[in-house]
Amino acid sequence: LPADLPAVEANVTLDLHEMVIRVADGEFVAGENVVTVTNSGAQIHFVDIGTLPDGTTREQVEALLDSFMTGTPPAADGLQEDDLMPVAYLADISGGVSQTVPLTLEPGTYFLSCWVPDPESGMPHAMMGMWDLIVVE
């Protein structure tokens, strides 16, 4: 590609690092978004995005993830796996690389996670804390 192509302007930037997903700049909005995803870590990562019921807390997400590890079902009145509805998958990205993608979101609560298995433990990154909860208004 020509070296003088203009950079695409993103309204939100996600930073991926070992066991961290964070909004580094900007914010997600209802409607059209342009998202730049930067993997500042060494391992391959991706971002899986799904909706959760409005009002979902970090503690509820942690309890659900704990239930995956222990095999103990979450409380009947707690967050259930079926409450998570897939919305988007932002593809695998190598360390030191960025990608920019369009993403349309409705208002609501979203779970961002990376499920790549850790090369040493085999545990999915999300189970090691690589997730975030955001609210789009």
PDB file of C-alpha atoms in Angstrom:
ATOM      1  CA  LEU A   1       0.000   0.000   0.000  1.00  0.00           C
ATOM      2  CA  PRO A   2       1.130   3.567  -0.516  1.00  0.00           C
ATOM      3  CA  ALA A   3       2.965   5.027   2.482  1.00  0.00           C
ATOM      4  CA  ASP A   4       0.967   8.257   2.337  1.00  0.00           C
ATOM      5  CA  LEU A   5      -2.475   6.771   3.053  1.00  0.00           C
ATOM      6  CA  PRO A   6      -4.262   8.821   5.715  1.00  0.00           C
ATOM      7  CA  ALA A   7      -4.804   7.107   9.066  1.00  0.00           C
ATOM      8  CA  VAL A   8      -8.376   6.194   9.907  1.00  0.00           C
ATOM      9  CA  GLU A   9      -9.624   8.276  12.821  1.00  0.00           C
ATOM     10  CA  ALA A  10     -11.058   6.184  15.654  1.00  0.00           C
ATOM     11  CA  ASN A  11     -13.440   7.384  18.358  1.00  0.00           C
ATOM     12  CA  VAL A  12     -12.194   4.729  20.793  1.00  0.00           C
ATOM     13  CA  THR A  13      -8.907   2.909  21.288  1.00  0.00           C
ATOM     14  CA  LEU A  14      -8.603  -0.405  23.094  1.00  0.00           C
ATOM     15  CA  ASP A  15      -5.281  -1.521  24.553  1.00  0.00           C
ATOM     16  CA  LEU A  16      -4.659  -5.245  24.940  1.00  0.00           C
ATOM     17  CA  HIS A  17      -1.829  -6.442  27.123  1.00  0.00           C
ATOM     18  CA  GLU A  18      -1.171  -9.574  29.103  1.00  0.00           C
ATOM     19  CA  MET A  19      -4.402 -10.127  31.040  1.00  0.00           C
ATOM     20  CA  VAL A  20      -5.675  -6.560  30.501  1.00  0.00           C
ATOM     21  CA  ILE A  21      -8.273  -5.072  28.172  1.00  0.00           C
ATOM     22  CA  ARG A  22      -8.753  -1.355  28.687  1.00  0.00           C
ATOM     23  CA  VAL A  23     -10.234   1.622  26.916  1.00  0.00           C
ATOM     24  CA  ALA A  24      -7.080   3.656  26.387  1.00  0.00           C
ATOM     25  CA  ASP A  25      -8.693   6.629  24.671  1.00  0.00           C
ATOM     26  CA  GLY A  26     -12.166   7.881  23.793  1.00  0.00           C
ATOM     27  CA  GLU A  27     -15.380   6.046  24.526  1.00  0.00           C
ATOM     28  CA  PHE A  28     -17.862   3.754  22.863  1.00  0.00           C
ATOM     29  CA  VAL A  29     -21.079   5.421  21.736  1.00  0.00           C
ATOM     30  CA  ALA A  30     -24.477   4.132  20.694  1.00  0.00           C
ATOM     31  CA  GLY A  31     -24.446   3.784  16.923  1.00  0.00           C
ATOM     32  CA  GLU A  32     -21.401   3.775  14.680  1.00  0.00           C
ATOM     33  CA  ASN A  33     -17.941   3.451  16.232  1.00  0.00           C
ATOM     34  CA  VAL A  34     -14.497   3.218  14.721  1.00  0.00           C
ATOM     35  CA  VAL A  35     -12.297   1.203  17.075  1.00  0.00           C
ATOM     36  CA  THR A  36      -8.526   0.923  17.005  1.00  0.00           C
ATOM     37  CA  VAL A  37      -7.306  -2.154  18.848  1.00  0.00           C
ATOM     38  CA  THR A  38      -3.639  -2.169  19.846  1.00  0.00           C
ATOM     39  CA  ASN A  39      -1.928  -5.226  21.260  1.00  0.00           C
ATOM     40  CA  SER A  40       0.860  -3.800  23.402  1.00  0.00           C
ATOM     41  CA  GLY A  41       1.581  -7.233  24.870  1.00  0.00           C
ATOM     42  CA  ALA A  42       3.691 -10.133  23.655  1.00  0.00           C
ATOM     43  CA  GLN A  43       0.972 -12.791  23.372  1.00  0.00           C
ATOM     44  CA  ILE A  44      -1.737 -13.002  20.707  1.00  0.00           C
ATOM     45  CA  HIS A  45      -5.060 -11.537  21.903  1.00  0.00           C
ATOM     46  CA  PHE A  46      -8.535 -10.885  20.531  1.00  0.00           C
ATOM     47  CA  VAL A  47     -11.639  -9.117  21.778  1.00  0.00           C
ATOM     48  CA  ASP A  48     -14.949 -10.906  22.079  1.00  0.00           C
ATOM     49  CA  ILE A  49     -17.843  -8.492  22.705  1.00  0.00           C
ATOM     50  CA  GLY A  50     -21.226  -9.481  24.067  1.00  0.00           C
ATOM     51  CA  THR A  51     -24.175  -7.808  25.755  1.00  0.00           C
ATOM     52  CA  LEU A  52     -25.171  -8.424  29.348  1.00  0.00           C
ATOM     53  CA  PRO A  53     -28.334  -7.324  31.166  1.00  0.00           C
ATOM     54  CA  ASP A  54     -28.330  -3.639  32.080  1.00  0.00           C
ATOM     55  CA  GLY A  55     -27.050  -3.106  35.589  1.00  0.00           C
ATOM     56  CA  THR A  56     -24.699  -6.103  35.514  1.00  0.00           C
ATOM     57  CA  THR A  57     -21.852  -5.543  37.970  1.00  0.00           C
ATOM     58  CA  ARG A  58     -18.208  -6.593  37.915  1.00  0.00           C
ATOM     59  CA  GLU A  59     -18.916  -8.796  40.933  1.00  0.00           C
ATOM     60  CA  GLN A  60     -21.624 -10.673  38.991  1.00  0.00           C
ATOM     61  CA  VAL A  61     -19.254 -11.247  36.069  1.00  0.00           C
ATOM     62  CA  GLU A  62     -16.555 -12.481  38.461  1.00  0.00           C
ATOM     63  CA  ALA A  63     -19.039 -14.901  40.064  1.00  0.00           C
ATOM     64  CA  LEU A  64     -20.010 -16.267  36.644  1.00  0.00           C
ATOM     65  CA  LEU A  65     -16.367 -16.710  35.613  1.00  0.00           C
ATOM     66  CA  ASP A  66     -15.652 -18.420  38.945  1.00  0.00           C
ATOM     67  CA  SER A  67     -18.496 -20.846  38.235  1.00  0.00           C
ATOM     68  CA  PHE A  68     -16.770 -21.829  34.976  1.00  0.00           C
ATOM     69  CA  MET A  69     -13.637 -22.738  36.931  1.00  0.00           C
ATOM     70  CA  THR A  70     -15.283 -24.536  39.840  1.00  0.00           C
ATOM     71  CA  GLY A  71     -18.072 -26.293  37.971  1.00  0.00           C
ATOM     72  CA  THR A  72     -20.527 -24.992  40.555  1.00  0.00           C
ATOM     73  CA  PRO A  73     -23.507 -23.406  38.810  1.00  0.00           C
ATOM     74  CA  PRO A  74     -24.062 -19.718  39.572  1.00  0.00           C
ATOM     75  CA  ALA A  75     -26.883 -18.787  41.934  1.00  0.00           C
ATOM     76  CA  ALA A  76     -30.307 -18.994  40.274  1.00  0.00           C
ATOM     77  CA  ASP A  77     -30.778 -15.246  40.722  1.00  0.00           C
ATOM     78  CA  GLY A  78     -27.216 -14.475  39.561  1.00  0.00           C
ATOM     79  CA  LEU A  79     -25.739 -13.832  36.149  1.00  0.00           C
ATOM     80  CA  GLN A  80     -26.048 -16.873  33.869  1.00  0.00           C
ATOM     81  CA  GLU A  81     -24.030 -17.850  30.800  1.00  0.00           C
ATOM     82  CA  ASP A  82     -27.208 -17.496  28.717  1.00  0.00           C
ATOM     83  CA  ASP A  83     -27.375 -13.812  29.719  1.00  0.00           C
ATOM     84  CA  LEU A  84     -24.327 -13.135  27.532  1.00  0.00           C
ATOM     85  CA  MET A  85     -25.351 -12.466  23.931  1.00  0.00           C
ATOM     86  CA  PRO A  86     -22.558 -12.324  21.304  1.00  0.00           C
ATOM     87  CA  VAL A  87     -22.250  -9.071  19.357  1.00  0.00           C
ATOM     88  CA  ALA A  88     -18.815  -8.886  17.736  1.00  0.00           C
ATOM     89  CA  TYR A  89     -15.439 -10.560  17.454  1.00  0.00           C
ATOM     90  CA  LEU A  90     -12.360  -8.422  16.856  1.00  0.00           C
ATOM     91  CA  ALA A  91      -9.854 -10.840  15.303  1.00  0.00           C
ATOM     92  CA  ASP A  92      -6.625 -12.241  16.705  1.00  0.00           C
ATOM     93  CA  ILE A  93      -3.902  -9.645  16.793  1.00  0.00           C
ATOM     94  CA  SER A  94      -0.186 -10.186  17.340  1.00  0.00           C
ATOM     95  CA  GLY A  95       1.890  -8.241  19.823  1.00  0.00           C
ATOM     96  CA  GLY A  96       2.981  -4.825  18.619  1.00  0.00           C
ATOM     97  CA  VAL A  97       0.209  -4.635  16.012  1.00  0.00           C
ATOM     98  CA  SER A  98      -2.878  -2.413  15.702  1.00  0.00           C
ATOM     99  CA  GLN A  99      -6.040  -2.845  13.697  1.00  0.00           C
ATOM    100  CA  THR A 100      -8.949  -0.491  13.122  1.00  0.00           C
ATOM    101  CA  VAL A 101     -12.486  -1.805  12.684  1.00  0.00           C
ATOM    102  CA  PRO A 102     -16.011  -0.399  12.415  1.00  0.00           C
ATOM    103  CA  LEU A 103     -18.417  -1.465  15.170  1.00  0.00           C
ATOM    104  CA  THR A 104     -22.103  -0.617  15.604  1.00  0.00           C
ATOM    105  CA  LEU A 105     -23.435  -0.790  19.164  1.00  0.00           C
ATOM    106  CA  GLU A 106     -26.835  -0.297  20.753  1.00  0.00           C
ATOM    107  CA  PRO A 107     -27.110   1.338  24.181  1.00  0.00           C
ATOM    108  CA  GLY A 108     -26.443  -1.236  26.886  1.00  0.00           C
ATOM    109  CA  THR A 109     -23.919  -3.126  28.997  1.00  0.00           C
ATOM    110  CA  TYR A 110     -21.121  -4.979  27.214  1.00  0.00           C
ATOM    111  CA  PHE A 111     -18.613  -7.636  28.247  1.00  0.00           C
ATOM    112  CA  LEU A 112     -15.231  -7.420  26.480  1.00  0.00           C
ATOM    113  CA  SER A 113     -13.030 -10.490  26.846  1.00  0.00           C
ATOM    114  CA  CYS A 114     -10.111 -12.445  25.433  1.00  0.00           C
ATOM    115  CA  TRP A 115     -10.342 -16.244  25.503  1.00  0.00           C
ATOM    116  CA  VAL A 116      -6.944 -17.089  23.977  1.00  0.00           C
ATOM    117  CA  PRO A 117      -5.342 -19.882  26.041  1.00  0.00           C
ATOM    118  CA  ASP A 118      -2.263 -18.809  27.976  1.00  0.00           C
ATOM    119  CA  PRO A 119       0.759 -20.640  26.500  1.00  0.00           C
ATOM    120  CA  GLU A 120       2.105 -21.612  29.933  1.00  0.00           C
ATOM    121  CA  SER A 121      -1.024 -22.529  31.919  1.00  0.00           C
ATOM    122  CA  GLY A 122      -3.504 -23.211  29.109  1.00  0.00           C
ATOM    123  CA  MET A 123      -6.049 -21.116  31.005  1.00  0.00           C
ATOM    124  CA  PRO A 124      -8.152 -18.719  28.887  1.00  0.00           C
ATOM    125  CA  HIS A 125      -6.996 -15.127  29.305  1.00  0.00           C
ATOM    126  CA  ALA A 126     -10.472 -14.018  30.455  1.00  0.00           C
ATOM    127  CA  MET A 127     -10.199 -16.402  33.401  1.00  0.00           C
ATOM    128  CA  MET A 128      -6.947 -14.661  34.292  1.00  0.00           C
ATOM    129  CA  GLY A 129      -8.602 -11.229  34.408  1.00  0.00           C
ATOM    130  CA  MET A 130      -8.470 -10.184  30.754  1.00  0.00           C
ATOM    131  CA  TRP A 131     -11.962  -8.733  30.514  1.00  0.00           C
ATOM    132  CA  ASP A 132     -13.798  -5.473  31.019  1.00  0.00           C
ATOM    133  CA  LEU A 133     -17.362  -4.307  31.471  1.00  0.00           C
ATOM    134  CA  ILE A 134     -18.506  -1.138  29.707  1.00  0.00           C
ATOM    135  CA  VAL A 135     -21.765   0.767  29.450  1.00  0.00           C
ATOM    136  CA  VAL A 136     -22.743   2.384  26.138  1.00  0.00           C
ATOM    137  CA  GLU A 137     -25.230   5.216  26.369  1.00  0.00           C
TER     138      GLU A 137
END
